[in-house]
Each structure stands twice: as structure tokens, then as C-alpha cells.
PDB file of C-alpha atoms in Angstrom:
ATOM      1  CA  UNK R  21     110.396  46.787 -58.950  1.00  0.00           C
ATOM      2  CA  UNK R  22     111.066  43.419 -60.297  1.00  0.00           C
ATOM      3  CA  UNK R  23     112.816  43.146 -63.703  1.00  0.00           C
ATOM      4  CA  UNK R  24     112.724  40.843 -66.260  1.00  0.00           C
ATOM      5  CA  UNK R  25     112.189  37.440 -65.065  1.00  0.00           C
ATOM      6  CA  UNK R  26     112.324  34.278 -66.812  1.00  0.00           C
ATOM      7  CA  UNK R  27     111.598  30.271 -66.077  1.00  0.00           C
ATOM      8  CA  UNK R  28     112.681  27.964 -65.891  1.00  0.00           C
ATOM      9  CA  UNK R  29     116.555  28.492 -65.223  1.00  0.00           C
ATOM     10  CA  UNK R  30     117.703  25.591 -67.002  1.00  0.00           C
ATOM     11  CA  UNK R  31     115.593  22.460 -69.476  1.00  0.00           C
ATOM     12  CA  UNK R  32     116.862  19.411 -70.628  1.00  0.00           C
ATOM     13  CA  UNK R  33     114.879  17.870 -73.500  1.00  0.00           C
ATOM     14  CA  UNK R  34     115.161  15.226 -75.684  1.00  0.00           C
ATOM     15  CA  UNK R  35     114.726  15.272 -79.500  1.00  0.00           C
ATOM     16  CA  UNK R  36     111.216  15.480 -80.988  1.00  0.00           C
ATOM     17  CA  UNK R  37     109.971  17.005 -77.443  1.00  0.00           C
ATOM     18  CA  UNK R  38     108.141  20.228 -77.173  1.00  0.00           C
ATOM     19  CA  UNK R  39     109.088  22.812 -74.674  1.00  0.00           C
ATOM     20  CA  UNK R  40     107.580  26.174 -73.189  1.00  0.00           C
ATOM     21  CA  UNK R  41     109.809  29.046 -71.804  1.00  0.00           C
ATOM     22  CA  UNK R  42     107.958  31.940 -69.726  1.00  0.00           C
ATOM     23  CA  UNK R  43     108.918  35.303 -69.193  1.00  0.00           C
ATOM     24  CA  UNK R  44     107.129  38.067 -67.253  1.00  0.00           C
ATOM     25  CA  UNK R  45     108.055  41.625 -68.529  1.00  0.00           C
ATOM     26  CA  UNK R  46     109.653  44.473 -66.111  1.00  0.00           C
ATOM     27  CA  UNK R  47     106.586  46.296 -64.441  1.00  0.00           C
ATOM     28  CA  UNK R  48     104.837  49.138 -66.604  1.00  0.00           C
ATOM     29  CA  UNK R  49     106.070  47.360 -69.780  1.00  0.00           C
ATOM     30  CA  UNK R  50     104.034  45.997 -72.944  1.00  0.00           C
ATOM     31  CA  UNK R  51     106.079  44.703 -75.661  1.00  0.00           C
ATOM     32  CA  UNK R  52     108.067  41.422 -75.143  1.00  0.00           C
ATOM     33  CA  UNK R  53     110.760  40.206 -77.685  1.00  0.00           C
ATOM     34  CA  UNK R  54     112.375  36.384 -77.939  1.00  0.00           C
ATOM     35  CA  UNK R  55     116.121  35.649 -78.734  1.00  0.00           C
ATOM     36  CA  UNK R  56     117.769  32.537 -79.198  1.00  0.00           C
ATOM     37  CA  UNK R  57     121.703  32.729 -78.708  1.00  0.00           C
ATOM     38  CA  UNK R  58     123.884  29.808 -79.491  1.00  0.00           C
ATOM     39  CA  UNK R  59     127.038  29.431 -77.890  1.00  0.00           C
ATOM     40  CA  UNK R  60     129.652  31.958 -78.785  1.00  0.00           C
ATOM     41  CA  UNK R  61     127.245  33.852 -81.233  1.00  0.00           C
ATOM     42  CA  UNK R  62     124.977  36.723 -80.606  1.00  0.00           C
ATOM     43  CA  UNK R  63     121.466  36.776 -79.603  1.00  0.00           C
ATOM     44  CA  UNK R  64     119.145  36.341 -82.869  1.00  0.00           C
ATOM     45  CA  UNK R  65     115.561  37.973 -82.799  1.00  0.00           C
ATOM     46  CA  UNK R  66     112.697  35.412 -82.942  1.00  0.00           C
ATOM     47  CA  UNK R  67     109.682  37.366 -82.529  1.00  0.00           C
ATOM     48  CA  UNK R  68     107.939  39.986 -80.447  1.00  0.00           C
ATOM     49  CA  UNK R  69     104.788  40.324 -79.055  1.00  0.00           C
ATOM     50  CA  UNK R  70     102.825  43.208 -78.116  1.00  0.00           C
ATOM     51  CA  UNK R  71      98.586  43.634 -77.200  1.00  0.00           C
ATOM     52  CA  UNK R  72      99.137  39.834 -77.342  1.00  0.00           C
ATOM     53  CA  UNK R  73      99.870  39.305 -81.061  1.00  0.00           C
ATOM     54  CA  UNK R  74     103.115  38.615 -82.631  1.00  0.00           C
ATOM     55  CA  UNK R  75     103.971  42.062 -84.044  1.00  0.00           C
ATOM     56  CA  UNK R  76     107.076  40.928 -85.650  1.00  0.00           C
ATOM     57  CA  UNK R  77     108.996  37.816 -86.701  1.00  0.00           C
ATOM     58  CA  UNK R  78     112.718  36.902 -87.487  1.00  0.00           C
ATOM     59  CA  UNK R  79     113.815  33.636 -89.654  1.00  0.00           C
ATOM     60  CA  UNK R  80     112.645  31.200 -87.638  1.00  0.00           C
ATOM     61  CA  UNK R  81     110.629  28.044 -88.679  1.00  0.00           C
ATOM     62  CA  UNK R  82     106.649  27.697 -87.244  1.00  0.00           C
ATOM     63  CA  UNK R  83     108.328  25.385 -84.980  1.00  0.00           C
ATOM     64  CA  UNK R  84     108.775  28.125 -82.799  1.00  0.00           C
ATOM     65  CA  UNK R  85     105.718  29.596 -81.438  1.00  0.00           C
ATOM     66  CA  UNK R  86     104.411  32.229 -78.826  1.00  0.00           C
ATOM     67  CA  UNK R  87     101.808  34.276 -76.503  1.00  0.00           C
ATOM     68  CA  UNK R  88     101.172  36.924 -74.653  1.00  0.00           C
ATOM     69  CA  UNK R  89      98.782  36.900 -72.034  1.00  0.00           C
ATOM     70  CA  UNK R  90      96.151  39.931 -71.002  1.00  0.00           C
ATOM     71  CA  UNK R  91      99.274  40.814 -67.898  1.00  0.00           C
ATOM     72  CA  UNK R  92     101.669  41.169 -70.545  1.00  0.00           C
ATOM     73  CA  UNK R  93     103.719  37.780 -70.009  1.00  0.00           C
ATOM     74  CA  UNK R  94     104.726  35.670 -72.620  1.00  0.00           C
ATOM     75  CA  UNK R  95     105.368  32.331 -73.528  1.00  0.00           C
ATOM     76  CA  UNK R  96     107.989  30.717 -76.025  1.00  0.00           C
ATOM     77  CA  UNK R  97     106.920  27.716 -77.623  1.00  0.00           C
ATOM     78  CA  UNK R  98     109.338  25.059 -79.580  1.00  0.00           C
ATOM     79  CA  UNK R  99     107.761  22.018 -80.883  1.00  0.00           C
ATOM     80  CA  UNK R 100     109.653  18.650 -82.370  1.00  0.00           C
ATOM     81  CA  UNK R 101     113.041  19.937 -80.364  1.00  0.00           C
ATOM     82  CA  UNK R 102     116.268  19.535 -82.544  1.00  0.00           C
ATOM     83  CA  UNK R 103     119.815  19.402 -81.387  1.00  0.00           C
ATOM     84  CA  UNK R 104     120.441  23.138 -83.128  1.00  0.00           C
ATOM     85  CA  UNK R 105     117.946  24.039 -80.542  1.00  0.00           C
ATOM     86  CA  UNK R 106     120.324  23.832 -77.763  1.00  0.00           C
ATOM     87  CA  UNK R 107     120.894  27.487 -76.676  1.00  0.00           C
ATOM     88  CA  UNK R 108     120.085  30.440 -74.313  1.00  0.00           C
ATOM     89  CA  UNK R 109     116.826  31.926 -74.917  1.00  0.00           C
ATOM     90  CA  UNK R 110     116.185  35.477 -73.682  1.00  0.00           C
ATOM     91  CA  UNK R 111     113.727  37.420 -73.110  1.00  0.00           C
ATOM     92  CA  UNK R 112     113.541  41.290 -73.445  1.00  0.00           C
ATOM     93  CA  UNK R 113     110.939  43.457 -72.525  1.00  0.00           C
ATOM     94  CA  UNK R 114     109.970  47.030 -73.475  1.00  0.00           C
ATOM     95  CA  UNK R 115     107.345  50.036 -73.713  1.00  0.00           C
ATOM     96  CA  UNK R 116     106.472  50.015 -77.144  1.00  0.00           C
ATOM     97  CA  UNK R 117     105.563  53.997 -77.230  1.00  0.00           C
ATOM     98  CA  UNK R 118     108.560  54.756 -75.061  1.00  0.00           C
ATOM     99  CA  UNK R 119     110.848  57.655 -76.168  1.00  0.00           C
ATOM    100  CA  UNK R 120     114.270  55.165 -75.031  1.00  0.00           C
ATOM    101  CA  UNK R 121     114.283  52.298 -77.152  1.00  0.00           C
ATOM    102  CA  UNK R 122     115.986  50.395 -74.606  1.00  0.00           C
ATOM    103  CA  UNK R 123     115.414  46.682 -74.056  1.00  0.00           C
ATOM    104  CA  UNK R 124     115.338  45.486 -70.630  1.00  0.00           C
ATOM    105  CA  UNK R 125     116.721  41.652 -70.890  1.00  0.00           C
ATOM    106  CA  UNK R 126     115.618  38.898 -68.209  1.00  0.00           C
ATOM    107  CA  UNK R 127     118.555  36.155 -67.155  1.00  0.00           C
ATOM    108  CA  UNK R 128     117.585  33.904 -69.669  1.00  0.00           C
ATOM    109  CA  UNK R 129     116.798  29.983 -69.887  1.00  0.00           C
ATOM    110  CA  UNK R 130     119.537  27.711 -70.877  1.00  0.00           C
ATOM    111  CA  UNK R 131     117.820  24.852 -72.940  1.00  0.00           C
ATOM    112  CA  UNK R 132     120.030  21.783 -73.723  1.00  0.00           C
ATOM    113  CA  UNK R 133     118.300  19.195 -76.398  1.00  0.00           C
ATOM    114  CA  UNK R 134     119.683  15.649 -76.474  1.00  0.00           C
TER     115      UNK R 134
ATOM    116  CA  UNK Z  12     121.956  36.436 -90.233  1.00  0.00           C
ATOM    117  CA  UNK Z  13     124.201  38.822 -88.197  1.00  0.00           C
ATOM    118  CA  UNK Z  14     124.012  42.664 -88.938  1.00  0.00           C
ATOM    119  CA  UNK Z  15     127.321  43.872 -87.174  1.00  0.00           C
ATOM    120  CA  UNK Z  16     130.401  42.279 -86.644  1.00  0.00           C
ATOM    121  CA  UNK Z  17     132.643  43.228 -83.612  1.00  0.00           C
ATOM    122  CA  UNK Z  18     135.882  43.231 -83.935  1.00  0.00           C
ATOM    123  CA  UNK Z  19     138.322  42.061 -82.178  1.00  0.00           C
ATOM    124  CA  UNK Z  20     136.607  38.692 -81.254  1.00  0.00           C
ATOM    125  CA  UNK Z  21     138.473  39.006 -77.833  1.00  0.00           C
ATOM    126  CA  UNK Z  22     140.598  41.542 -76.334  1.00  0.00           C
ATOM    127  CA  UNK Z  23     142.803  41.071 -73.405  1.00  0.00           C
ATOM    128  CA  UNK Z  24     143.983  43.844 -71.292  1.00  0.00           C
ATOM    129  CA  UNK Z  25     145.801  44.973 -67.820  1.00  0.00           C
ATOM    130  CA  UNK Z  26     143.663  46.778 -65.112  1.00  0.00           C
ATOM    131  CA  UNK Z  27     143.760  50.187 -65.643  1.00  0.00           C
ATOM    132  CA  UNK Z  28     143.917  50.196 -69.885  1.00  0.00           C
ATOM    133  CA  UNK Z  29     141.510  51.428 -71.939  1.00  0.00           C
ATOM    134  CA  UNK Z  30     139.825  48.917 -73.826  1.00  0.00           C
ATOM    135  CA  UNK Z  31     138.321  49.807 -77.379  1.00  0.00           C
ATOM    136  CA  UNK Z  32     135.897  47.523 -79.118  1.00  0.00           C
ATOM    137  CA  UNK Z  33     134.619  48.222 -83.165  1.00  0.00           C
ATOM    138  CA  UNK Z  34     131.582  47.398 -84.631  1.00  0.00           C
ATOM    139  CA  UNK Z  35     130.497  47.583 -88.518  1.00  0.00           C
ATOM    140  CA  UNK Z  36     126.894  47.092 -89.915  1.00  0.00           C
ATOM    141  CA  UNK Z  37     125.575  46.517 -92.600  1.00  0.00           C
ATOM    142  CA  UNK Z  38     122.379  48.352 -93.720  1.00  0.00           C
ATOM    143  CA  UNK Z  39     120.914  51.932 -92.503  1.00  0.00           C
ATOM    144  CA  UNK Z  40     119.911  52.296 -88.844  1.00  0.00           C
ATOM    145  CA  UNK Z  41     117.958  54.457 -86.212  1.00  0.00           C
ATOM    146  CA  UNK Z  42     120.272  53.692 -83.129  1.00  0.00           C
ATOM    147  CA  UNK Z  43     123.040  51.386 -82.289  1.00  0.00           C
ATOM    148  CA  UNK Z  44     123.280  50.163 -79.036  1.00  0.00           C
ATOM    149  CA  UNK Z  45     126.372  48.382 -76.718  1.00  0.00           C
ATOM    150  CA  UNK Z  46     125.106  45.613 -74.543  1.00  0.00           C
ATOM    151  CA  UNK Z  47     127.047  43.424 -71.917  1.00  0.00           C
ATOM    152  CA  UNK Z  48     126.668  39.884 -70.789  1.00  0.00           C
ATOM    153  CA  UNK Z  49     128.701  38.624 -68.116  1.00  0.00           C
ATOM    154  CA  UNK Z  50     129.030  34.966 -68.341  1.00  0.00           C
ATOM    155  CA  UNK Z  51     126.413  33.746 -70.995  1.00  0.00           C
ATOM    156  CA  UNK Z  52     123.642  35.285 -68.747  1.00  0.00           C
ATOM    157  CA  UNK Z  53     121.569  37.888 -69.583  1.00  0.00           C
ATOM    158  CA  UNK Z  54     122.667  41.325 -71.367  1.00  0.00           C
ATOM    159  CA  UNK Z  55     122.390  44.703 -69.775  1.00  0.00           C
ATOM    160  CA  UNK Z  56     122.083  47.564 -71.571  1.00  0.00           C
ATOM    161  CA  UNK Z  57     125.239  49.889 -71.363  1.00  0.00           C
ATOM    162  CA  UNK Z  58     124.414  53.167 -73.874  1.00  0.00           C
ATOM    163  CA  UNK Z  59     122.636  53.929 -77.406  1.00  0.00           C
ATOM    164  CA  UNK Z  60     123.618  56.391 -79.897  1.00  0.00           C
ATOM    165  CA  UNK Z  61     121.202  58.117 -82.371  1.00  0.00           C
ATOM    166  CA  UNK Z  62     122.026  57.908 -86.491  1.00  0.00           C
ATOM    167  CA  UNK Z  63     121.917  61.534 -85.910  1.00  0.00           C
ATOM    168  CA  UNK Z  64     124.652  61.561 -83.029  1.00  0.00           C
ATOM    169  CA  UNK Z  65     128.281  60.796 -83.638  1.00  0.00           C
ATOM    170  CA  UNK Z  66     129.844  60.762 -80.028  1.00  0.00           C
ATOM    171  CA  UNK Z  67     127.876  60.198 -76.590  1.00  0.00           C
ATOM    172  CA  UNK Z  68     129.672  59.415 -73.233  1.00  0.00           C
ATOM    173  CA  UNK Z  69     128.451  57.364 -69.870  1.00  0.00           C
ATOM    174  CA  UNK Z  70     130.365  57.405 -67.196  1.00  0.00           C
ATOM    175  CA  UNK Z  71     133.858  55.382 -68.263  1.00  0.00           C
ATOM    176  CA  UNK Z  72     132.050  54.351 -71.552  1.00  0.00           C
ATOM    177  CA  UNK Z  73     132.279  56.573 -75.077  1.00  0.00           C
ATOM    178  CA  UNK Z  74     130.722  55.496 -78.108  1.00  0.00           C
ATOM    179  CA  UNK Z  75     131.379  57.244 -81.311  1.00  0.00           C
ATOM    180  CA  UNK Z  76     129.557  56.137 -84.631  1.00  0.00           C
ATOM    181  CA  UNK Z  77     130.418  56.807 -88.060  1.00  0.00           C
ATOM    182  CA  UNK Z  78     127.209  56.318 -90.157  1.00  0.00           C
ATOM    183  CA  UNK Z  79     129.058  56.868 -93.498  1.00  0.00           C
ATOM    184  CA  UNK Z  80     131.662  53.948 -92.702  1.00  0.00           C
ATOM    185  CA  UNK Z  81     128.771  52.122 -90.822  1.00  0.00           C
ATOM    186  CA  UNK Z  82     130.555  51.689 -87.967  1.00  0.00           C
ATOM    187  CA  UNK Z  83     130.990  52.294 -83.910  1.00  0.00           C
ATOM    188  CA  UNK Z  84     133.256  52.043 -81.364  1.00  0.00           C
ATOM    189  CA  UNK Z  85     133.283  51.468 -77.960  1.00  0.00           C
ATOM    190  CA  UNK Z  86     135.715  53.182 -75.623  1.00  0.00           C
ATOM    191  CA  UNK Z  87     136.106  51.810 -71.665  1.00  0.00           C
ATOM    192  CA  UNK Z  88     138.391  53.740 -69.834  1.00  0.00           C
ATOM    193  CA  UNK Z  89     140.191  52.872 -66.530  1.00  0.00           C
ATOM    194  CA  UNK Z  90     139.495  49.550 -66.711  1.00  0.00           C
ATOM    195  CA  UNK Z  91     138.456  46.992 -63.909  1.00  0.00           C
ATOM    196  CA  UNK Z  92     138.466  43.552 -63.081  1.00  0.00           C
ATOM    197  CA  UNK Z  93     135.009  43.423 -63.248  1.00  0.00           C
ATOM    198  CA  UNK Z  94     134.656  44.695 -66.838  1.00  0.00           C
ATOM    199  CA  UNK Z  95     135.499  41.485 -67.870  1.00  0.00           C
ATOM    200  CA  UNK Z  96     132.694  40.398 -69.763  1.00  0.00           C
ATOM    201  CA  UNK Z  97     131.364  40.072 -73.641  1.00  0.00           C
ATOM    202  CA  UNK Z  98     130.146  43.136 -75.552  1.00  0.00           C
ATOM    203  CA  UNK Z  99     128.181  43.112 -77.937  1.00  0.00           C
ATOM    204  CA  UNK Z 100     126.615  46.139 -80.576  1.00  0.00           C
ATOM    205  CA  UNK Z 101     123.013  45.940 -81.778  1.00  0.00           C
ATOM    206  CA  UNK Z 102     121.561  47.819 -84.524  1.00  0.00           C
ATOM    207  CA  UNK Z 103     117.749  49.088 -84.089  1.00  0.00           C
ATOM    208  CA  UNK Z 104     116.726  49.605 -87.681  1.00  0.00           C
ATOM    209  CA  UNK Z 105     113.683  51.812 -86.731  1.00  0.00           C
ATOM    210  CA  UNK Z 106     112.533  53.263 -83.656  1.00  0.00           C
ATOM    211  CA  UNK Z 107     110.516  52.529 -80.716  1.00  0.00           C
ATOM    212  CA  UNK Z 108     110.509  48.538 -79.555  1.00  0.00           C
ATOM    213  CA  UNK Z 109     111.954  47.486 -83.023  1.00  0.00           C
ATOM    214  CA  UNK Z 110     113.752  44.494 -82.991  1.00  0.00           C
ATOM    215  CA  UNK Z 111     117.669  44.743 -82.069  1.00  0.00           C
ATOM    216  CA  UNK Z 112     120.430  42.695 -84.678  1.00  0.00           C
ATOM    217  CA  UNK Z 113     123.144  41.798 -82.924  1.00  0.00           C
ATOM    218  CA  UNK Z 114     126.689  41.006 -83.628  1.00  0.00           C
ATOM    219  CA  UNK Z 115     128.876  38.413 -82.457  1.00  0.00           C
ATOM    220  CA  UNK Z 116     130.310  40.219 -79.799  1.00  0.00           C
ATOM    221  CA  UNK Z 117     134.100  40.847 -78.188  1.00  0.00           C
ATOM    222  CA  UNK Z 118     134.965  39.010 -75.504  1.00  0.00           C
ATOM    223  CA  UNK Z 119     136.588  41.180 -73.053  1.00  0.00           C
ATOM    224  CA  UNK Z 120     139.057  40.354 -70.015  1.00  0.00           C
ATOM    225  CA  UNK Z 121     140.774  42.137 -67.712  1.00  0.00           C
ATOM    226  CA  UNK Z 122     143.560  41.028 -65.822  1.00  0.00           C
ATOM    227  CA  UNK Z 123     144.281  42.395 -62.516  1.00  0.00           C
TER     228      UNK Z 123
END
């Protein structure tokens, strides 16, 4: 039973470019959340997808957008990259109506913007 | 903004000792969770305590919650070198798959 997978593992981009990060949830999960973790900080919630719709959004600009596919996998897109977007991007999956509130995290994608 | 604040920011102990980390938060919560992160990689869920619970145990982990003080503590007993990691508390503001609000974490080093 595969856990949460993310690709790519590492990515280097230049300011102004666009990036797409991918996430496959744990088998059986239907909800995907994305978090940004800057160096030395805790993860910050970007948004959450369920039934291919953005269900909740954190305090991030519109440059951050996402998508969820019918197979529950998800993409995070960031446009017009800034140096401050350099961070570890974490994807977490869960089952929306499950009794357990636990979220399962992937290994993350390390994005470096130069 | 961060909901929780862990204390201390860093903790260094010897193998076999107990490690205690504290977390304070600001708003009412549905549940509080503790996660571990090794070397800046993915987070691993350790334990969840609901707002109507005061204490919970899981193996060598003991978590307490004081909603009147808006604080929680995580105790790791008989620590091992493999416990070296960053530990984060995260608050769930509502039930289900609601977003988690994380603190800045405590970096624990267990020396062999």
C-alpha cells in the first residue's frame, strides 16, 4: 500500500518562472492538502482539495493555484516565482469523513528559486 | 501566521533521558496533534488528543492537554538516538480533514 508520493524531489527555478508540483495521495484517501515550509519554520497551509474543488485556502496569493484530478491526485502551481517561494512543499492526504483526523504527509518537494 | 508556539526551540539530551516539549496555542481547538520531522523531510503523525481529553499515551509518548491554559506537552520517555528530529504541534480547528495550523517546532537532539 503506497503512501503519499510527491514529485519531483528537488527543483531549481529562476525568479519569474512557473512551477508545477505533483502529489499522489495514500490509497483510499480523497482529500489533498498542500503546505509550504520555509527553512526553520513550521508548515503553513496553502489550500485543500476535495472532489476536484478547492475546499479551503490559507493566506497565500493567487499566484498559488491547484488542481485535483478524478483519481484524487493533485498539482500545485506557482506562477511568477519569487525568491521567498523557496521552501519545502508538503502534500498531505486524508479521508474527509474518517473518524481519525490524521493527515498523511509525503516526503516533500524542495523548491529553490534563484 | 502560526497558531502554536513550541518551547523550547531546541533541546539536547542524553540517550535514556526523558524529553519534554511544550506547545501553546491561541484559539479554541477541536484537536491537537504532534508530528515528527526528520532532516527536513515529510512529517510523521505521532499522536492526536481531542479537546475533551486531558492525557493520552502511545508507547513511549505521553501527551497532555490543558484547554484552560491553551497548552499541551509531549513527553518522550527513555529517549533514543533515533528520536533525534524536529517535533511540531498542530492544531485542528474543526473536525474531519480540516487544515492543520503548525507551530515552529522543537529541534530535539538525543546524544548516544
